[in-house]
């Protein structure tokens, strides 16, 4: 019984930590940028943070101009709250 109570307490602590994550993690400014492909016609894979779905997504950048929030998926993942 003691082991089960301890497991329940641990699970509750994890859930509370995850729920409070959004308010306590600093969000890099690039996370708010909306991607724009630019005026050129190349096809470079770049990334942006989708605020509604709360995850990183890929878009195609033309190679000049536009808005490129992140060059790599790894850099974009800084927008996803992790404790």
PDB file of C-alpha atoms in Angstrom:
ATOM      1  CA  UNK A   1       0.000   0.000   0.000  1.00  0.00           C
ATOM      2  CA  UNK A   2       2.827   2.374   0.864  1.00  0.00           C
ATOM      3  CA  UNK A   3       4.464   1.761  -2.529  1.00  0.00           C
ATOM      4  CA  UNK A   4       1.207   2.526  -4.377  1.00  0.00           C
ATOM      5  CA  UNK A   5       0.732   5.805  -2.458  1.00  0.00           C
ATOM      6  CA  UNK A   6       4.296   6.823  -3.258  1.00  0.00           C
ATOM      7  CA  UNK A   7       3.751   6.060  -6.963  1.00  0.00           C
ATOM      8  CA  UNK A   8       0.554   8.126  -7.000  1.00  0.00           C
ATOM      9  CA  UNK A   9       2.315  11.059  -5.358  1.00  0.00           C
ATOM     10  CA  UNK A  10       5.162  10.859  -7.876  1.00  0.00           C
ATOM     11  CA  UNK A  11       2.733  10.767 -10.823  1.00  0.00           C
ATOM     12  CA  UNK A  12       0.813  13.752  -9.429  1.00  0.00           C
ATOM     13  CA  UNK A  13       4.052  15.738  -9.083  1.00  0.00           C
ATOM     14  CA  UNK A  14       4.991  14.998 -12.704  1.00  0.00           C
ATOM     15  CA  UNK A  15       1.573  16.075 -13.997  1.00  0.00           C
ATOM     16  CA  UNK A  16       1.667  19.334 -12.017  1.00  0.00           C
ATOM     17  CA  UNK A  17       5.182  20.032 -13.304  1.00  0.00           C
ATOM     18  CA  UNK A  18       4.099  19.528 -16.913  1.00  0.00           C
ATOM     19  CA  UNK A  19       1.010  21.700 -16.511  1.00  0.00           C
ATOM     20  CA  UNK A  20       2.991  24.555 -15.000  1.00  0.00           C
ATOM     21  CA  UNK A  21       5.669  24.358 -17.680  1.00  0.00           C
ATOM     22  CA  UNK A  22       4.179  26.921 -20.080  1.00  0.00           C
ATOM     23  CA  UNK A  23       4.206  29.718 -17.546  1.00  0.00           C
ATOM     24  CA  UNK A  24       7.734  29.104 -16.304  1.00  0.00           C
ATOM     25  CA  UNK A  25       9.819  28.472 -19.435  1.00  0.00           C
ATOM     26  CA  UNK A  26      11.401  31.437 -21.183  1.00  0.00           C
ATOM     27  CA  UNK A  27      10.306  31.588 -24.833  1.00  0.00           C
ATOM     28  CA  UNK A  28      12.881  32.771 -27.406  1.00  0.00           C
ATOM     29  CA  UNK A  29      11.680  35.738 -29.535  1.00  0.00           C
ATOM     30  CA  UNK A  30      11.975  33.763 -32.794  1.00  0.00           C
ATOM     31  CA  UNK A  31       9.187  31.475 -31.580  1.00  0.00           C
ATOM     32  CA  UNK A  32       6.648  34.199 -32.376  1.00  0.00           C
ATOM     33  CA  UNK A  33       7.863  34.809 -35.943  1.00  0.00           C
ATOM     34  CA  UNK A  34       5.611  33.785 -38.820  1.00  0.00           C
ATOM     35  CA  UNK A  35       7.551  32.190 -41.693  1.00  0.00           C
ATOM     36  CA  UNK A  36       7.681  33.834 -45.121  1.00  0.00           C
ATOM     37  CA  UNK A  37       9.255  32.023 -48.071  1.00  0.00           C
ATOM     38  CA  UNK A  38      10.759  35.163 -49.646  1.00  0.00           C
ATOM     39  CA  UNK A  39      10.996  36.262 -53.275  1.00  0.00           C
ATOM     40  CA  UNK A  40      13.609  33.830 -54.630  1.00  0.00           C
ATOM     41  CA  UNK A  41      12.951  30.383 -56.049  1.00  0.00           C
ATOM     42  CA  UNK A  42      15.401  28.077 -54.275  1.00  0.00           C
ATOM     43  CA  UNK A  43      14.014  25.414 -51.947  1.00  0.00           C
ATOM     44  CA  UNK A  44      15.712  25.357 -48.561  1.00  0.00           C
ATOM     45  CA  UNK A  45      14.178  23.416 -45.684  1.00  0.00           C
ATOM     46  CA  UNK A  46      13.660  25.727 -42.697  1.00  0.00           C
ATOM     47  CA  UNK A  47      11.552  25.637 -39.526  1.00  0.00           C
ATOM     48  CA  UNK A  48       9.099  27.684 -37.491  1.00  0.00           C
ATOM     49  CA  UNK A  49       7.143  27.194 -34.284  1.00  0.00           C
ATOM     50  CA  UNK A  50       3.390  26.769 -34.721  1.00  0.00           C
ATOM     51  CA  UNK A  51       1.894  28.449 -31.643  1.00  0.00           C
ATOM     52  CA  UNK A  52      -1.541  26.868 -32.090  1.00  0.00           C
ATOM     53  CA  UNK A  53      -0.269  23.294 -32.369  1.00  0.00           C
ATOM     54  CA  UNK A  54       2.657  23.983 -30.007  1.00  0.00           C
ATOM     55  CA  UNK A  55       5.188  22.209 -32.187  1.00  0.00           C
ATOM     56  CA  UNK A  56       7.864  22.914 -34.770  1.00  0.00           C
ATOM     57  CA  UNK A  57       6.995  22.649 -38.441  1.00  0.00           C
ATOM     58  CA  UNK A  58       8.939  22.710 -41.666  1.00  0.00           C
ATOM     59  CA  UNK A  59       8.490  25.240 -44.475  1.00  0.00           C
ATOM     60  CA  UNK A  60      10.323  25.965 -47.725  1.00  0.00           C
ATOM     61  CA  UNK A  61      12.409  29.135 -47.889  1.00  0.00           C
ATOM     62  CA  UNK A  62      13.265  30.558 -51.299  1.00  0.00           C
ATOM     63  CA  UNK A  63      16.802  31.628 -50.385  1.00  0.00           C
ATOM     64  CA  UNK A  64      16.463  35.414 -50.046  1.00  0.00           C
ATOM     65  CA  UNK A  65      14.204  37.824 -48.214  1.00  0.00           C
ATOM     66  CA  UNK A  66      11.276  36.515 -46.260  1.00  0.00           C
ATOM     67  CA  UNK A  67      11.323  35.467 -42.631  1.00  0.00           C
ATOM     68  CA  UNK A  68      13.202  32.391 -41.437  1.00  0.00           C
ATOM     69  CA  UNK A  69      12.581  31.836 -37.727  1.00  0.00           C
ATOM     70  CA  UNK A  70      14.949  28.820 -37.472  1.00  0.00           C
ATOM     71  CA  UNK A  71      17.497  27.158 -39.741  1.00  0.00           C
ATOM     72  CA  UNK A  72      17.379  23.838 -37.874  1.00  0.00           C
ATOM     73  CA  UNK A  73      14.743  21.746 -36.172  1.00  0.00           C
ATOM     74  CA  UNK A  74      16.962  21.559 -33.089  1.00  0.00           C
ATOM     75  CA  UNK A  75      16.986  25.357 -32.743  1.00  0.00           C
ATOM     76  CA  UNK A  76      13.210  25.472 -33.139  1.00  0.00           C
ATOM     77  CA  UNK A  77      12.741  22.928 -30.369  1.00  0.00           C
ATOM     78  CA  UNK A  78      13.888  25.547 -27.852  1.00  0.00           C
ATOM     79  CA  UNK A  79      10.327  26.882 -28.238  1.00  0.00           C
ATOM     80  CA  UNK A  80       8.908  23.635 -26.888  1.00  0.00           C
ATOM     81  CA  UNK A  81       8.911  23.863 -23.121  1.00  0.00           C
ATOM     82  CA  UNK A  82      11.152  21.275 -21.494  1.00  0.00           C
ATOM     83  CA  UNK A  83      12.035  21.084 -17.803  1.00  0.00           C
TER      84      UNK A  83
END
